[in-house]
Structures are given as structure tokens and as C-alpha cells.
Amino acid sequence: MNFENYFPLWNDLNIAQKKIISDNLITRDVKKGTIIHNGNLDCTGLLLVKSGQLRTYILSDEGREITLYRLFDMDICLLSASCIIRSIQFEVTIEAEKDTDLWIIPAEIYKDIMKESAPVANYTNELMATRFSDVMWLIEQIMWKSLDKRVASFLLEETSIEGTNELKITHETIANHLGSHREVITRMLRYFQGEGLVKLSRGKITILDSKRLETLQKS
Amino acid sequence: MNFENYFPLWNDLNIAQKKIISDNLITRDVKKGTIIHNGNLDCTGLLLVKSGQLRTYILSDEGREITLYRLFDMDICLLSASCIIRSIQFEVTIEAEKDTDLWIIPAEIYKDIMKESAPVANYTNELMATRFSDVMWLIEQIMWKSLDKRVASFLLEETSIEGTNELKITHETIANHLGSHREVITRMLRYFQGEGLVKLSRGKITILDSKRLETLQKS
């Protein structure tokens, strides 16, 4: 598969726009753990995930994290090009959660096309609305759902992403995803273990009863 | 002042677009307390606040509220036209916090123009990014700031909006703004009163020491 097949807007571009994107397109392979975008310091451009997994999160002054959303194969990342929209006045960090292959449309190139093309501007609207919706979902989780349900949701999401019931993940990492503290997550996971929902071992959490985790998540 | 002076995009519209907006523009005066937009049930259109004050909030299944942002004179409300962008997958409620005069561009009219006009689509991007930024600020408040700081911020914001140190507001209303419970807010306000920051009386909160509230907010 090449870029044309991945980029949903390709057929809405005129010949000049196709050429300028093709001529300036960057391919980049990043290793797991690489920080791809770091707040307003970078304005990398629009990222197209060919394969891999990215995590977008915010960071407090004290170094606490909370995951906003993840991006998977064929997803497009707009906030890595936040400089193209003046009114985006917040900073996110984007890191590769797995080895990831990317295409990058440089910010200036995309911005120029977006200014003149209604389809590109409208597509950008849809992209932003999708991320905005992810964040609104997160607010509802934080405000109305208690932590036991959020941990249950997170474990179920991870088993779905990884395709396995044996999650290689630390309590610290879960805390960073959920904006919580390691000690709090450990206590919750031990409670889950006591209830027979999971089994904890060094660096690994095994899901024993996903049915009951689902019930807990919804309750 | 008429609509042309309020609508920042007016000069970017062509004659046909100006005509269709003018022909379909609705003016509406709503009383304080009116629900203008109610989740996905309505798709009113783009609201332009001529004068007054609107509050956008989300509602939990149990009826708890949290304020996302407010709109004042000359502000434009996009989420009251959320149906024009398919990917907006969350529901907000918008109510008039004061008697408010509005212009409404019906959703279908705006959507048609946005589809064909790059300036209008780009302007919509900026509007959405502004609200997205408001919501990101809120997440940071919720996640990293403790409730005492959030109540201090809220009181300072209200004195600034109302232009007075005597706020006619109930503890229940503050709880709804902040996604908290009345009892929790009452306890916090009594603590503030004990510290000499505010004076509480029936249906009224008087700010006694805004300097120290500012210090608390930032700490």
C-alpha cells in the first residue's frame, strides 16, 4: 500500500496539490518509546500511521500524565500539526507505543492547501471533531465514573488492542494512562485479584474474567 | 450594530452566500434559564450572541452537571450546530444564563456554505479549536488542580463576569458548574469563610479578599 491509498482526501486534491504533497512527503520509522511531538516545541506536521501505535497524552507540571487517545494503523494525527490552527491553545505529547512507520505531511505544506481547499479544510474539521469527541468521552469518564470502572475499561481496551489476556504492563504505566498514582492502581488491581478478576505477577497482569470486568465497567 | 458587523466572516462571503444567510437569518430573544440546545435532540444552527450570556455544559445520567465554557457578547456557538460536523459525537446542553439576544444561522444553510467555502470551513476549524482548548483547560483543572483552587478560580471568574464582589449564586449552582456536590461546595465555602476570604449569607457570597483567592488559585 502506498500513500495515495491511505490518505482519504487524495482524490479531492488537484494535480498541483498532489504534486506538492508527493514532493514533500516524509517517511519516518520510529522505535517504541520515541517522543514524536512535544507540546508547542514541535510542529511536525500531519502524521499518517502506516503501521504501529501512537499515544497522545498531557503532562502536568509535576510530571503526571493522562492519556487522551491512541492512534492505530491508518489513523491520522492532527495535533502534531497544531501550529496550523491558531486557536489550538493546549499542548500534548505524542509518543510511539510500538515501533511505528509514519508518513508526515509537513505542517506548512498542509496549511497552505487547507487555506485554499474547502474539502481539505472540512476534512480537518472532521479530524479535529473526532479528537474533541475522544476528549469529551474522557471528561465523562473522569467526572462520572469511579476509578474501579476506569481501570476495568482500561484493562479490557488493552486486551482488545493487544489481542491477548496476558498484559505486559506495569502499574506505573496504567497510572500514567489514567492520570492516577501507582499506589492507587496497585491497590485497585489487588482488589481485582481478590475478586478473581485478574492475576498479578511480575510485570504482567492476566485477565481471568473479562465478562465480570465488562459488567463492572458498565455498572 | 447589525449582523454584518458581528459576523467576522461576512467579507469573505460571495454575494450569493450573503443573500442566502440574510434571507434565512433568525433573530431570537431568550429569557434567562431557557435551554437553547439540548444534546442531539436539537440542531439549531450557529448562534451569534448579540448580548447576554450562554453556558455550555454536560450532564451525567444521574443529572450531575459540569460547565464546559461560557459565551458572551459577540461570541459564536458552534456546538449548537453539531449536526453539521459528523464526527462530533458528544452531547452538550446550552442554556441562557442571562436574558440573551441571538442571531441564528440555520444549520443546513451554514453547512452548505461550509462545504463549498474554504474560508468558512477554516473559520469553523478555528471556532472548534477554541472550544476544544477550553475543554482541555478544564481537563487540566480537574486532573491536576484540587477543588479549593477550582472554587477560588470560579469565584474570581464570576466577580470578573458580573463586575461585582457580591455574587448572587447558590452553592448548588457552583456545584453544577464544577461537577461537584452541593455539600462539598458548602464545606469548602465555609472553610473559605473561616479563612476570611469570603462572607456567606442567604443566596449571596461576598468576596472579601480577592488577592488571597488569586494566590490560592495559583498555588
PDB file of C-alpha atoms in Angstrom, chain A residues 29-139:
ATOM      1  CA  ASP A  29      10.197   4.802  11.132  1.00  0.00           C
ATOM      2  CA  VAL A  30      10.283   5.364  14.867  1.00  0.00           C
ATOM      3  CA  LYS A  31      11.146   2.961  17.639  1.00  0.00           C
ATOM      4  CA  LYS A  32       8.823   2.220  20.532  1.00  0.00           C
ATOM      5  CA  GLY A  33       9.232   4.918  23.200  1.00  0.00           C
ATOM      6  CA  THR A  34      10.198   7.722  20.810  1.00  0.00           C
ATOM      7  CA  ILE A  35       8.615  11.094  21.581  1.00  0.00           C
ATOM      8  CA  ILE A  36       7.321  12.243  18.180  1.00  0.00           C
ATOM      9  CA  HIS A  37       5.744  15.512  19.234  1.00  0.00           C
ATOM     10  CA  ASN A  38       6.460  17.543  22.331  1.00  0.00           C
ATOM     11  CA  GLY A  39       3.940  20.283  23.082  1.00  0.00           C
ATOM     12  CA  ASN A  40       4.404  23.533  21.213  1.00  0.00           C
ATOM     13  CA  LEU A  41       8.113  22.949  20.770  1.00  0.00           C
ATOM     14  CA  ASP A  42       7.457  20.950  17.625  1.00  0.00           C
ATOM     15  CA  CYS A  43       5.172  21.491  14.743  1.00  0.00           C
ATOM     16  CA  THR A  44       5.987  18.339  12.900  1.00  0.00           C
ATOM     17  CA  GLY A  45       3.047  18.111  10.550  1.00  0.00           C
ATOM     18  CA  LEU A  46       0.171  15.792   9.836  1.00  0.00           C
ATOM     19  CA  LEU A  47       1.081  12.208  10.736  1.00  0.00           C
ATOM     20  CA  LEU A  48      -0.347   9.225   8.910  1.00  0.00           C
ATOM     21  CA  VAL A  49       0.215   5.974  10.761  1.00  0.00           C
ATOM     22  CA  LYS A  50       1.186   3.279   8.258  1.00  0.00           C
ATOM     23  CA  SER A  51       1.582   0.691  10.986  1.00  0.00           C
ATOM     24  CA  GLY A  52       2.213   0.865  14.705  1.00  0.00           C
ATOM     25  CA  GLN A  53       0.662   2.652  17.650  1.00  0.00           C
ATOM     26  CA  LEU A  54       0.859   6.204  18.986  1.00  0.00           C
ATOM     27  CA  ARG A  55      -0.279   7.592  22.314  1.00  0.00           C
ATOM     28  CA  THR A  56      -1.329  11.214  22.831  1.00  0.00           C
ATOM     29  CA  TYR A  57      -1.198  12.475  26.404  1.00  0.00           C
ATOM     30  CA  ILE A  58      -0.975  15.590  28.517  1.00  0.00           C
ATOM     31  CA  LEU A  59       1.567  16.198  31.235  1.00  0.00           C
ATOM     32  CA  SER A  60       1.206  18.192  34.444  1.00  0.00           C
ATOM     33  CA  ASP A  61       3.913  20.454  35.886  1.00  0.00           C
ATOM     34  CA  GLU A  62       4.630  17.686  38.393  1.00  0.00           C
ATOM     35  CA  GLY A  63       5.113  15.110  35.634  1.00  0.00           C
ATOM     36  CA  ARG A  64       1.762  13.331  35.976  1.00  0.00           C
ATOM     37  CA  GLU A  65       0.304  12.023  32.739  1.00  0.00           C
ATOM     38  CA  ILE A  66      -3.109  11.223  31.355  1.00  0.00           C
ATOM     39  CA  THR A  67      -3.746   9.508  28.028  1.00  0.00           C
ATOM     40  CA  LEU A  68      -6.125  11.391  25.727  1.00  0.00           C
ATOM     41  CA  TYR A  69      -6.351   8.826  22.925  1.00  0.00           C
ATOM     42  CA  ARG A  70      -4.366   6.341  20.857  1.00  0.00           C
ATOM     43  CA  LEU A  71      -3.790   6.158  17.107  1.00  0.00           C
ATOM     44  CA  PHE A  72      -3.501   2.929  15.143  1.00  0.00           C
ATOM     45  CA  ASP A  73      -2.905   1.798  11.551  1.00  0.00           C
ATOM     46  CA  MET A  74      -4.283   4.305   9.004  1.00  0.00           C
ATOM     47  CA  ASP A  75      -5.175   6.871  11.669  1.00  0.00           C
ATOM     48  CA  ILE A  76      -4.233  10.481  11.098  1.00  0.00           C
ATOM     49  CA  CYS A  77      -2.794  12.706  13.785  1.00  0.00           C
ATOM     50  CA  LEU A  78      -3.760  16.374  13.607  1.00  0.00           C
ATOM     51  CA  LEU A  79      -2.423  17.667  16.929  1.00  0.00           C
ATOM     52  CA  SER A  80       1.155  17.018  15.786  1.00  0.00           C
ATOM     53  CA  ALA A  81       0.423  19.892  13.379  1.00  0.00           C
ATOM     54  CA  SER A  82      -1.337  22.071  15.945  1.00  0.00           C
ATOM     55  CA  CYS A  83       0.501  25.172  14.720  1.00  0.00           C
ATOM     56  CA  ILE A  84      -1.610  25.152  11.571  1.00  0.00           C
ATOM     57  CA  ILE A  85      -4.688  26.115  13.594  1.00  0.00           C
ATOM     58  CA  ARG A  86      -4.049  29.248  15.630  1.00  0.00           C
ATOM     59  CA  SER A  87      -6.798  28.599  18.176  1.00  0.00           C
ATOM     60  CA  ILE A  88      -5.404  25.275  19.417  1.00  0.00           C
ATOM     61  CA  GLN A  89      -4.053  26.565  22.692  1.00  0.00           C
ATOM     62  CA  PHE A  90      -3.028  23.451  24.532  1.00  0.00           C
ATOM     63  CA  GLU A  91      -0.045  21.186  24.446  1.00  0.00           C
ATOM     64  CA  VAL A  92       0.034  17.453  24.010  1.00  0.00           C
ATOM     65  CA  THR A  93       2.837  14.945  23.851  1.00  0.00           C
ATOM     66  CA  ILE A  94       2.788  12.123  21.304  1.00  0.00           C
ATOM     67  CA  GLU A  95       4.899   9.020  21.731  1.00  0.00           C
ATOM     68  CA  ALA A  96       5.252   5.755  19.865  1.00  0.00           C
ATOM     69  CA  GLU A  97       3.812   2.962  21.994  1.00  0.00           C
ATOM     70  CA  LYS A  98       5.072   0.419  19.452  1.00  0.00           C
ATOM     71  CA  ASP A  99       7.576   0.579  16.618  1.00  0.00           C
ATOM     72  CA  THR A 100       5.720   2.785  14.157  1.00  0.00           C
ATOM     73  CA  ASP A 101       6.008   3.597  10.442  1.00  0.00           C
ATOM     74  CA  LEU A 102       4.736   7.036   9.522  1.00  0.00           C
ATOM     75  CA  TRP A 103       4.176   9.370   6.660  1.00  0.00           C
ATOM     76  CA  ILE A 104       4.475  13.037   7.528  1.00  0.00           C
ATOM     77  CA  ILE A 105       2.935  15.888   5.552  1.00  0.00           C
ATOM     78  CA  PRO A 106       4.926  18.930   6.718  1.00  0.00           C
ATOM     79  CA  ALA A 107       2.786  21.477   8.570  1.00  0.00           C
ATOM     80  CA  GLU A 108       3.425  24.382   6.174  1.00  0.00           C
ATOM     81  CA  ILE A 109       2.529  22.298   3.125  1.00  0.00           C
ATOM     82  CA  TYR A 110      -0.733  21.111   4.661  1.00  0.00           C
ATOM     83  CA  LYS A 111      -1.585  24.582   5.943  1.00  0.00           C
ATOM     84  CA  ASP A 112      -1.244  26.179   2.506  1.00  0.00           C
ATOM     85  CA  ILE A 113      -3.503  23.565   0.906  1.00  0.00           C
ATOM     86  CA  MET A 114      -6.045  23.770   3.734  1.00  0.00           C
ATOM     87  CA  LYS A 115      -6.314  27.555   3.321  1.00  0.00           C
ATOM     88  CA  GLU A 116      -7.376  27.249  -0.322  1.00  0.00           C
ATOM     89  CA  SER A 117      -9.252  23.941  -0.358  1.00  0.00           C
ATOM     90  CA  ALA A 118     -12.723  23.555   1.157  1.00  0.00           C
ATOM     91  CA  PRO A 119     -12.556  19.714   1.086  1.00  0.00           C
ATOM     92  CA  VAL A 120      -9.220  19.716   2.952  1.00  0.00           C
ATOM     93  CA  ALA A 121     -10.479  22.271   5.498  1.00  0.00           C
ATOM     94  CA  ASN A 122     -13.685  20.293   6.024  1.00  0.00           C
ATOM     95  CA  TYR A 123     -11.729  17.073   6.402  1.00  0.00           C
ATOM     96  CA  THR A 124      -9.555  18.791   9.022  1.00  0.00           C
ATOM     97  CA  ASN A 125     -12.769  19.758  10.817  1.00  0.00           C
ATOM     98  CA  GLU A 126     -13.822  16.122  10.939  1.00  0.00           C
ATOM     99  CA  LEU A 127     -10.390  15.062  12.227  1.00  0.00           C
ATOM    100  CA  MET A 128     -10.466  17.649  14.989  1.00  0.00           C
ATOM    101  CA  ALA A 129     -14.059  16.765  15.898  1.00  0.00           C
ATOM    102  CA  THR A 130     -13.020  13.118  16.288  1.00  0.00           C
ATOM    103  CA  ARG A 131     -10.246  14.014  18.758  1.00  0.00           C
ATOM    104  CA  PHE A 132     -12.520  16.513  20.511  1.00  0.00           C
ATOM    105  CA  SER A 133     -15.055  13.685  20.936  1.00  0.00           C
ATOM    106  CA  ASP A 134     -12.346  11.403  22.365  1.00  0.00           C
ATOM    107  CA  VAL A 135     -11.509  14.070  24.927  1.00  0.00           C
ATOM    108  CA  MET A 136     -15.168  14.667  25.824  1.00  0.00           C
ATOM    109  CA  TRP A 137     -15.518  10.921  26.408  1.00  0.00           C
ATOM    110  CA  LEU A 138     -12.504  11.143  28.709  1.00  0.00           C
ATOM    111  CA  ILE A 139     -14.027  14.022  30.726  1.00  0.00           C
TER     112      ILE A 139
END
